[in-house]
Short mmCIF file of C-alpha atoms and ligand atoms in Angstrom, two decimals:
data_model
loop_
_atom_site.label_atom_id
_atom_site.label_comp_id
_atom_site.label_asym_id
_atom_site.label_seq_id
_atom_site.Cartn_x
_atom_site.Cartn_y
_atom_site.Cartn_z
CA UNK A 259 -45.94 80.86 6.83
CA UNK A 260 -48.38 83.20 5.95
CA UNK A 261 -48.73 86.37 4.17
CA UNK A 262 -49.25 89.06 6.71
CA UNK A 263 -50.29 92.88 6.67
CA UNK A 264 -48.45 95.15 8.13
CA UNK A 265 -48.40 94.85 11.97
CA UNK A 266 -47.36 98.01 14.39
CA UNK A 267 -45.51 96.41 17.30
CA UNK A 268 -43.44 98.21 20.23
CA UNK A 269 -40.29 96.66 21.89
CA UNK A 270 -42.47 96.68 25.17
CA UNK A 271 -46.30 97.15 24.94
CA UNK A 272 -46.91 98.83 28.60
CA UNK A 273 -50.71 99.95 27.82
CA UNK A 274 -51.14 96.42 27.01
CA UNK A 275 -50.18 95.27 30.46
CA UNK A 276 -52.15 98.01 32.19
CA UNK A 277 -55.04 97.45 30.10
CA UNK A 278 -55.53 93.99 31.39
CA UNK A 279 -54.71 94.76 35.70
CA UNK A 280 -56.44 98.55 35.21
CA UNK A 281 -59.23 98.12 37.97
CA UNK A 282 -56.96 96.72 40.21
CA UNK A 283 -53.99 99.11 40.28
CA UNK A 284 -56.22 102.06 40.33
CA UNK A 285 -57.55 100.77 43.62
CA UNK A 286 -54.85 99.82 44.90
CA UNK A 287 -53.35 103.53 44.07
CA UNK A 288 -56.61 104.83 45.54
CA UNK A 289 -56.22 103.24 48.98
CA UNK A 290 -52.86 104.87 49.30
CA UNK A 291 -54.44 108.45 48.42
CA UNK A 292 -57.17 107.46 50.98
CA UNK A 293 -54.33 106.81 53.84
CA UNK A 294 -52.65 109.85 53.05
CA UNK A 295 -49.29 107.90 53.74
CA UNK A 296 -46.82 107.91 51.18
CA UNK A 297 -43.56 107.06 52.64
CA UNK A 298 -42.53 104.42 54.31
CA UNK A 299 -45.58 102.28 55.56
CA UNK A 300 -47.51 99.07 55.29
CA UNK A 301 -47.05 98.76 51.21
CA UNK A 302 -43.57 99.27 51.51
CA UNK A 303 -43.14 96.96 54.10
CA UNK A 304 -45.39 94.28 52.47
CA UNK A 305 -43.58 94.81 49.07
CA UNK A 306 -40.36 93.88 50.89
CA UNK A 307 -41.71 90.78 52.86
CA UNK A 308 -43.17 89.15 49.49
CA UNK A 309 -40.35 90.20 47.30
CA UNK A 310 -37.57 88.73 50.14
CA UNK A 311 -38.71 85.15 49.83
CA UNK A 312 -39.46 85.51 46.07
CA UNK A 313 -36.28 86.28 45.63
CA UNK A 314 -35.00 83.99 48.40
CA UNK A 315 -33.61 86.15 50.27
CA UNK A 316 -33.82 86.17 53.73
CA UNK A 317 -34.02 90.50 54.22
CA UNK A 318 -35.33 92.79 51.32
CA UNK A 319 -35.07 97.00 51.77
CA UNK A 320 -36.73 99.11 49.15
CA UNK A 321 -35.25 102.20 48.06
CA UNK A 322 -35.40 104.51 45.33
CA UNK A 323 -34.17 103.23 42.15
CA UNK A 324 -32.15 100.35 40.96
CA UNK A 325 -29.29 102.63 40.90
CA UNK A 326 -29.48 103.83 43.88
CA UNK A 327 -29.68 100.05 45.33
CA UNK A 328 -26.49 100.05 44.15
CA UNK A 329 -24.63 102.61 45.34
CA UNK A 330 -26.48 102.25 48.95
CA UNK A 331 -25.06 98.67 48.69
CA UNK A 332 -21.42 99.92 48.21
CA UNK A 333 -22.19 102.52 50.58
CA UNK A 334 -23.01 99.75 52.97
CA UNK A 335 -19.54 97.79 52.25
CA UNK A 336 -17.70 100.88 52.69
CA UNK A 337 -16.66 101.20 49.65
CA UNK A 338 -14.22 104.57 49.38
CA UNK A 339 -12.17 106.48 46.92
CA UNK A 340 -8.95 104.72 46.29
CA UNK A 341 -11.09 101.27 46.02
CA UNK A 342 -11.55 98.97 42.71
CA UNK A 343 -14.28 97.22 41.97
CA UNK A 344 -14.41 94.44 39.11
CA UNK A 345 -17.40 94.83 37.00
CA UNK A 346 -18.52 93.88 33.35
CA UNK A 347 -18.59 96.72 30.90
CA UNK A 348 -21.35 95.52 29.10
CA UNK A 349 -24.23 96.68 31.01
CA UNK A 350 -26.68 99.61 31.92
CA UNK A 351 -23.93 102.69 33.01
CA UNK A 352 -25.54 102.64 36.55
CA UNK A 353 -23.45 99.60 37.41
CA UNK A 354 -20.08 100.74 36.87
CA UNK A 355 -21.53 104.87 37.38
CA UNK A 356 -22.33 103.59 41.18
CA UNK A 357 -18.53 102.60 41.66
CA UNK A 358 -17.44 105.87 40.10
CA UNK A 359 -20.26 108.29 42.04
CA UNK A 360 -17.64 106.72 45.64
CA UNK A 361 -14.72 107.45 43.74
CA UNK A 362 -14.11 104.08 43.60
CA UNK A 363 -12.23 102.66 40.48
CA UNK A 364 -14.68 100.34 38.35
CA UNK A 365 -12.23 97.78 36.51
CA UNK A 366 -14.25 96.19 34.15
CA UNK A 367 -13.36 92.75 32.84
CA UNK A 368 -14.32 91.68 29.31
CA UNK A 369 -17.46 89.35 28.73
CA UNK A 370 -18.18 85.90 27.71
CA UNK A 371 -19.56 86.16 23.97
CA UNK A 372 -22.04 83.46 24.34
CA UNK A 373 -23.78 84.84 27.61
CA UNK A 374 -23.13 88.46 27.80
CA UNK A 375 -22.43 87.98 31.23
CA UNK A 376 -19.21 88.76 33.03
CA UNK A 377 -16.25 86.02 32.15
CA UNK A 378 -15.14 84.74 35.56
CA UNK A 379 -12.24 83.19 34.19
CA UNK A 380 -10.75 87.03 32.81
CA UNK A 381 -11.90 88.04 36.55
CA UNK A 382 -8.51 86.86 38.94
CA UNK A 383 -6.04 88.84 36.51
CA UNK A 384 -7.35 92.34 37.16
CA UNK A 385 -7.39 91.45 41.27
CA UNK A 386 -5.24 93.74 42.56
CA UNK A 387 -4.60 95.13 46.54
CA UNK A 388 -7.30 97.44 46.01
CA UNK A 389 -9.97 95.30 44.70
CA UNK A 390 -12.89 95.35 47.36
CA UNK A 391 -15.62 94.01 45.66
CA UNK A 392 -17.03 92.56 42.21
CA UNK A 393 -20.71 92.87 40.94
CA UNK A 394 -21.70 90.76 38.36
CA UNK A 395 -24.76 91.81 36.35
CA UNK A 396 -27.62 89.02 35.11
CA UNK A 397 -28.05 90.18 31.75
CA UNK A 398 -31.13 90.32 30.10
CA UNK A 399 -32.60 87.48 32.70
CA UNK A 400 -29.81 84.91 32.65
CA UNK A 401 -27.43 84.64 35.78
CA UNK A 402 -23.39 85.04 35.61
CA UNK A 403 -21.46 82.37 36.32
CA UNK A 404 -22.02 82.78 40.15
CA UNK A 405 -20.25 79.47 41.40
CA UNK A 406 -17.07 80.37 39.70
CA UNK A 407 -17.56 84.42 41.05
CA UNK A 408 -18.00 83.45 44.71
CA UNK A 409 -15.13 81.18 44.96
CA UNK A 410 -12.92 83.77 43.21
CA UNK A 411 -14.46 86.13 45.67
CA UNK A 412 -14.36 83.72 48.79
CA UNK A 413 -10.27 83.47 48.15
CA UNK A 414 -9.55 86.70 47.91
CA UNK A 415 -11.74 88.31 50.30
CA UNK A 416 -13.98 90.12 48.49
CA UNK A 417 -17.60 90.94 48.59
CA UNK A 418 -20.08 89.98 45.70
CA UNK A 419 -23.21 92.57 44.89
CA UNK A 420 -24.96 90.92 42.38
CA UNK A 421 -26.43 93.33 40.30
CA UNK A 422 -30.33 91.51 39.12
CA UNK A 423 -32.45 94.57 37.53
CA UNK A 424 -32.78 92.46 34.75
CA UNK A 425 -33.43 89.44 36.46
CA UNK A 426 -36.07 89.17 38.67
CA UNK A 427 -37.25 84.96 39.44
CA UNK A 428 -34.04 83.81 37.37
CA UNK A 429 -32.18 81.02 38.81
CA UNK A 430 -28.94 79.51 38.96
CA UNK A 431 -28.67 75.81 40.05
CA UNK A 432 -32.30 76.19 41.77
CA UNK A 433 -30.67 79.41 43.54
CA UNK A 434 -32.85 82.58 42.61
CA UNK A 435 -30.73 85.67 41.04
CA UNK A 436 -30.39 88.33 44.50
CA UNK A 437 -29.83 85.53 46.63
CA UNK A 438 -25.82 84.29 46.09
CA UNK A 439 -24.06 87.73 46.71
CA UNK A 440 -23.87 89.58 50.03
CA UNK A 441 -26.07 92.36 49.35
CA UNK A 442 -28.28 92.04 45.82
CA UNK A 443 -30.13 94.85 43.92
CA UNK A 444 -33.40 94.85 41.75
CA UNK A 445 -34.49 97.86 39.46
CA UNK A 446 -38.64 98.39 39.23
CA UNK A 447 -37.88 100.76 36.19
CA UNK A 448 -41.13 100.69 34.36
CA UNK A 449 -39.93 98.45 31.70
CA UNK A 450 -38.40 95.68 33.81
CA UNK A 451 -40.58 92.46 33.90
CA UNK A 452 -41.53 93.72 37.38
CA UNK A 453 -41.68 97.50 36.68
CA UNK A 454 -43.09 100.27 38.71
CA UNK A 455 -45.34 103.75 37.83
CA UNK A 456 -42.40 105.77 38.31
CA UNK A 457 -38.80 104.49 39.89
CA UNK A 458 -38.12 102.38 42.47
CA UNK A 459 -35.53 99.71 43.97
CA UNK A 460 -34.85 97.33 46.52
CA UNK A 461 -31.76 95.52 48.09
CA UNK A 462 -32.16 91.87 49.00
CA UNK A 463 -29.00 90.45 51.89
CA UNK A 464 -29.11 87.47 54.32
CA UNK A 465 -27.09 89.30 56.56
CA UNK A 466 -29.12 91.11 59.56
CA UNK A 467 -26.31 93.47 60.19
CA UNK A 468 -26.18 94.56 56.84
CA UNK A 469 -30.26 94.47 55.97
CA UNK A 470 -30.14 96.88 58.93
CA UNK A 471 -27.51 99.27 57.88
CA UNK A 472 -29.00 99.18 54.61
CA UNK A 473 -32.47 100.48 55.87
CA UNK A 474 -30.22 103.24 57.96
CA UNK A 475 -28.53 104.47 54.83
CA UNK A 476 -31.58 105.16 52.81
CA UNK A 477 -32.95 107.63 55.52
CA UNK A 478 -29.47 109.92 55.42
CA UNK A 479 -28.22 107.81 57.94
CA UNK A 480 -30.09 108.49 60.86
CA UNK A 481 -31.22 106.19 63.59
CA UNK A 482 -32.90 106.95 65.62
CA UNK A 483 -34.87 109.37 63.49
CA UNK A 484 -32.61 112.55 63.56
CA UNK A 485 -29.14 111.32 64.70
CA UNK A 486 -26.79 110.35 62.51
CA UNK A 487 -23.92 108.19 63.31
CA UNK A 488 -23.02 107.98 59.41
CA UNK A 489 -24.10 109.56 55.83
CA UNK A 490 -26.66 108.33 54.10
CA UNK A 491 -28.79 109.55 51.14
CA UNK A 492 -32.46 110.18 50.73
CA UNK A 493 -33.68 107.25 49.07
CA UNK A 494 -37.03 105.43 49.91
CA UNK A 495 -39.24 103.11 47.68
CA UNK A 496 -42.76 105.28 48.16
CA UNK A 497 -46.29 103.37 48.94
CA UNK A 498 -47.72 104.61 45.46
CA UNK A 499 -44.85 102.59 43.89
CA UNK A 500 -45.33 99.40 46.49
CA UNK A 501 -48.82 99.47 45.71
CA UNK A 502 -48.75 99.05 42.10
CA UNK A 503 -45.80 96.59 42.34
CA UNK A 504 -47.75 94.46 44.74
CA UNK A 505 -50.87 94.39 42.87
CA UNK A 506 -48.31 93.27 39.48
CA UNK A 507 -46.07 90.87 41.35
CA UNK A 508 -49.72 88.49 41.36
CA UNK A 509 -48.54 88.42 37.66
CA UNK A 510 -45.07 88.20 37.67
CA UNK A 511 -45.27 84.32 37.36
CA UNK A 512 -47.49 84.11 34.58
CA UNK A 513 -45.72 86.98 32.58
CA UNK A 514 -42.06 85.28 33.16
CA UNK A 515 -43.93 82.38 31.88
CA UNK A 516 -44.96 83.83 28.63
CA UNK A 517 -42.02 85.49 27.92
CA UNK A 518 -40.51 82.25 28.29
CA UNK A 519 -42.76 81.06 25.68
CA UNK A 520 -42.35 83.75 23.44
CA UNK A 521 -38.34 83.25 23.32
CA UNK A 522 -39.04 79.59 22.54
CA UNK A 523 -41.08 80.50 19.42
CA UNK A 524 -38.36 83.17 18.14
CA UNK A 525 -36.13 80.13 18.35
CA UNK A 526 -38.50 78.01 16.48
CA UNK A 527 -39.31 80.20 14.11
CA UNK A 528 -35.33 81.88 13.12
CA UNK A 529 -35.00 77.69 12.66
CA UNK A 530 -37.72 77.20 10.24
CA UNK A 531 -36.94 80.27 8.22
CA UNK A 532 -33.27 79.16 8.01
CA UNK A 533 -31.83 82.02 9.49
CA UNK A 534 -29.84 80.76 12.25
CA UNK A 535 -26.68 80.98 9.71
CA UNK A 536 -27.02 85.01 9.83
CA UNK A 537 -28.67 85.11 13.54
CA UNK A 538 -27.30 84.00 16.63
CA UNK A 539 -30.61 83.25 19.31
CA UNK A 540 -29.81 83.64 23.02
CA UNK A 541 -27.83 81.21 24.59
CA UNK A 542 -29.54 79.75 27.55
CA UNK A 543 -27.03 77.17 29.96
CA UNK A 544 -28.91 74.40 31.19
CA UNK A 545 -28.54 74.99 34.66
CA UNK A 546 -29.96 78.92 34.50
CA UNK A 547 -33.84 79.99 34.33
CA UNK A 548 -33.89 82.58 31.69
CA UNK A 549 -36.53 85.14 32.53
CA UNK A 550 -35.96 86.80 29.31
CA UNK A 551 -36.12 90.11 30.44
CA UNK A 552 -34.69 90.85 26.74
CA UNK A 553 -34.61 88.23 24.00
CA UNK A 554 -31.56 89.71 22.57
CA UNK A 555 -29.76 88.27 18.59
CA UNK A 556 -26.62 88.87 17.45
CA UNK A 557 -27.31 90.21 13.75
CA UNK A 558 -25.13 91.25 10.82
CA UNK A 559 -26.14 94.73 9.04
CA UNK A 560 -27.21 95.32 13.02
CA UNK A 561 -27.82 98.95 12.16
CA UNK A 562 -29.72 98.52 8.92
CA UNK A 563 -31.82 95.54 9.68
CA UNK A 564 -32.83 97.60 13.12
CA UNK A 565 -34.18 100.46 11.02
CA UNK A 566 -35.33 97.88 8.38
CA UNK A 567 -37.51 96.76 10.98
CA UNK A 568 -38.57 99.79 12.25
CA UNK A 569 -40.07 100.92 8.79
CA UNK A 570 -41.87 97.25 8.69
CA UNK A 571 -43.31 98.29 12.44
CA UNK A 572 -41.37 96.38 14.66
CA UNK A 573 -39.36 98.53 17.47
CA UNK A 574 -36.24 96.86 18.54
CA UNK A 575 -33.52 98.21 21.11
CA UNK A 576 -29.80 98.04 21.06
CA UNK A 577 -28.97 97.21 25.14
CA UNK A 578 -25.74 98.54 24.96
CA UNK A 579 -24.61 100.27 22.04
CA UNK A 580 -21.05 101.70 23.55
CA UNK A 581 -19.33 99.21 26.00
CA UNK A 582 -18.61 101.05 29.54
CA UNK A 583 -15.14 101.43 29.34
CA UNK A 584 -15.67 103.70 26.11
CA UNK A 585 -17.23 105.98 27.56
CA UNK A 586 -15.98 109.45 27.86
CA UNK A 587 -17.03 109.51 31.72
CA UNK A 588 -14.91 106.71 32.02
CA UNK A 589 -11.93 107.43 29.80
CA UNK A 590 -10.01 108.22 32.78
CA UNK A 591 -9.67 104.81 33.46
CA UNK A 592 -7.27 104.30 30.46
CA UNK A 593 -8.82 100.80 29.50
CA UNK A 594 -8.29 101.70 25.66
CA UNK A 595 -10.86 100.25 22.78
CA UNK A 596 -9.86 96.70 22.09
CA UNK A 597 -8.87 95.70 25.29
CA UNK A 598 -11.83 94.46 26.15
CA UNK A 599 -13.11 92.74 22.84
CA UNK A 600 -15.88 90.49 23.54
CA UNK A 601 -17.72 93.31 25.14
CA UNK A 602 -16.97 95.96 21.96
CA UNK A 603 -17.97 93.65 19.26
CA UNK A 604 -21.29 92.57 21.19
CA UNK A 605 -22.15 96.85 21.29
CA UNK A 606 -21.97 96.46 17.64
CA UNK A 607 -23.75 92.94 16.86
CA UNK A 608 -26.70 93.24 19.51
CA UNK A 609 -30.35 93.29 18.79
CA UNK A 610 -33.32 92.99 21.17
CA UNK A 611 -36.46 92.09 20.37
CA UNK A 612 -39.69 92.78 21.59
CA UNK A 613 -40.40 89.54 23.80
CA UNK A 614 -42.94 90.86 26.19
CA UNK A 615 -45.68 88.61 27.58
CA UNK A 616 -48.71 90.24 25.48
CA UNK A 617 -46.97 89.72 22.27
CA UNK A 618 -49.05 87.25 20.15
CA UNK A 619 -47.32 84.35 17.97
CA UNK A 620 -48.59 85.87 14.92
CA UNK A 621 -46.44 89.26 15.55
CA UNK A 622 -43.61 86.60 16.33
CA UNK A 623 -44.06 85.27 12.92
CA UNK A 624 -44.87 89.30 11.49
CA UNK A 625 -41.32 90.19 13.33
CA UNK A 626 -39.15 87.20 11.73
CA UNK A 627 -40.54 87.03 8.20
CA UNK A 628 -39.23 90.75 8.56
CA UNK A 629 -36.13 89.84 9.52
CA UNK A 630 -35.73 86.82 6.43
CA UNK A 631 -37.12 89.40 3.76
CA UNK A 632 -33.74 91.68 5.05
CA UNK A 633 -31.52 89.03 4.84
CA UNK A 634 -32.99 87.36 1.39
CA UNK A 635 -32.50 91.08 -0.22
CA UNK A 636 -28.73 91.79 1.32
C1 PLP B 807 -28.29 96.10 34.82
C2 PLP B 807 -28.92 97.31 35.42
N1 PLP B 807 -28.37 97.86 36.51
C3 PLP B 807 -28.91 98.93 37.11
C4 PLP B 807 -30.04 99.52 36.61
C5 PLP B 807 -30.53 100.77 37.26
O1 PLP B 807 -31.85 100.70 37.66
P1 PLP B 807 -32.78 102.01 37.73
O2 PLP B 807 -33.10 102.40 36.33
O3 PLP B 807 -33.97 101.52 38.48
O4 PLP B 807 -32.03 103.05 38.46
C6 PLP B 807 -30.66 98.97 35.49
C7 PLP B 807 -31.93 99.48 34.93
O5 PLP B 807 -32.19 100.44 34.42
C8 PLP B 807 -30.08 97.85 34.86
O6 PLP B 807 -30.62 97.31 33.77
#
């Protein structure tokens, strides 16, 4: 390895991106000033007829946010106070917050260490006559378990929303992440691998009824424009935002690709510096397609090797430093600390690196040799 200077590198290098698609998201932002129509128009609707078969899915509806995909989508199941709704705790909050914001019960169920994602086998015990609905989330990129979470779902009636903001183009036996549950959400937060100039969110279903319910719900309800035979909310994905997303899905391919790449070399290289004793790489199952949305490490010292890092230059991220349940919005629920261990102890252990696609293999090298010169000095 070599001897290397001192590097400055983000967790997510966004000017990087923009630098290299400038000239074509500025015009595509300028034809939408030049149309003077914002909401609800061609973009919009070309944004959702790319993104549906992307995603395989046979209906997409764009909305607002990522969290507000979600809580259209329970708005769509009727989901109502009084309601449960099994979800992993180890997430972003808007997940189980979407349950909550119905008055809805979220029940979270603990997670399986080697994944993150939620453990289907923990999922039947916490069934009870209430439970409407469970929404697994694809962490960091990688799908749940989704054959064993439909058939649990399938026998007991229940509807599935799988929650993919982190995992746009990630597969699960060949089957792309937003197209296994009955209504499916993706977050364009700026920093997802497909991320907007502001916030924005769509809904993916195969069910017509539903696709058209959902587009009914995100304008308060009313159809036709102006009647309202149920409440809705005010929630619309807005041409600016379509624009730039279509002119970045042309890279989403290539950038899933490299990311892809990326996590391979972290893997090579915490193997060459011996440091896969300390460090646990991501786990990838053989029948998933990562998209490495994160490339997240379990690490001893988490907390001092982060900010060891950070003086060396390199920005990390802890995605999710207090498990759901622990919340104080959610203590309420009663689920006490150390009932759900798997998820506590990964709050605690997890580190994510930066992994985006403009990150060169010599910062890879910069990032680990940081990491080794930690552990050699512990
Ligand atoms: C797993 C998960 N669910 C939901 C959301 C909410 O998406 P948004 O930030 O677009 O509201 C996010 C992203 O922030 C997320 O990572």
């Amino acid at each position: 390895m070599t001897t290397q200077t001192k590097f400055s590198i983000p967790i997510l290098d966004l000017k990087a991106q923009y630098q290299t698609i400038k000239s074509e998201v500025m015009s595509a932002v300028e034809s939408v000033f030049e149309s003077q129509y914002f909401i609800l128009g061609k973009e919009g609707i070309s944004l959702e007829e790319t993104l549906a078969p992307y995603c395989q899915a046979k209906f997409a509806i764009g909305c607002a946010s990522g969290s507000d995909a979600l809580l259209i989508a329970l708005m769509a199941i009727d989901i109502k106070p009084g309601d449960e709704v099994i979800t992993t705790p180890f997430t972003f909050f808007a997940t189980g917050g979407s349950v909550s914001r119905l008055g809805a019960k979220p029940v979270f169920v603990d997670i399986d260490p080697d994944t993150f994602n939620l453990d289907p086998r923990l999922i039947e015990e916490k069934i009870t006559e209430r439970t409407r609905a469970i929404i697994p989330v694809h962490l960091f990129g990688q799908c749940a378990e989704m054959n064993e979470i439909l058939a649990i779902a399938k026998c007991h009636n229940l509807a599935v929303i799988e929650d993919a903001a982190q995992a746009i183009g990630s597969e699960y036996y060949g089957k792309r992440a937003g197209s296994m549950g009955l209504i499916n959400t993706l977050s364009f937060f700026p920093s997802k691998n497909l991320g907007a100039a502001g916030d924005a969110g769509m809904m993916l279903t195969n069910d017509p009824d539903l696709a058209e319910k959902l587009q009914v719900l995100r304008v308060h309800g009313g159809k036709p424009k102006y009647y309202y035979k149920m409440l809705g909310c005010n929630s619309r994905l807005d041409e600016l935002q379509a624009a730039v997303l279509r002119v970045k899905f042309n890279y989403l391919e290539s950038w899933t690709k490299k990311r892809q790449e990326n996590a391979a070399r972290y893997d090579q290289l915490f193997a060459d510096y011996k440091l896969t004793e300390q460090v646990k790489t991501p786990k990838v199952l053989p029948y998933c397609r990562h998209i490495f949305h994160q490339y997240t490490i379990r690490a001893p010292k988490r907390d001092q090797l982060m900010a060891y890092l950070k003086e060396n230059g390199v920005g990390t991220e802890i995605y999710y430093p207090l498990s759901l349940h622990q919340q104080d919005c959610f203590a309420y629920l009663g689920q006490q600390t150390g009932s759900l261990p798997h998820s506590e102890q990964a709050a605690q252990e997890v580190l994510s690196l930066p992994v985006y696609p403009e990150l060169t293999s010599e910062q890879q090298d910069y990032v680990v040799s940081i990491v080794a010169k930690f552990y050699a000095q512990k």
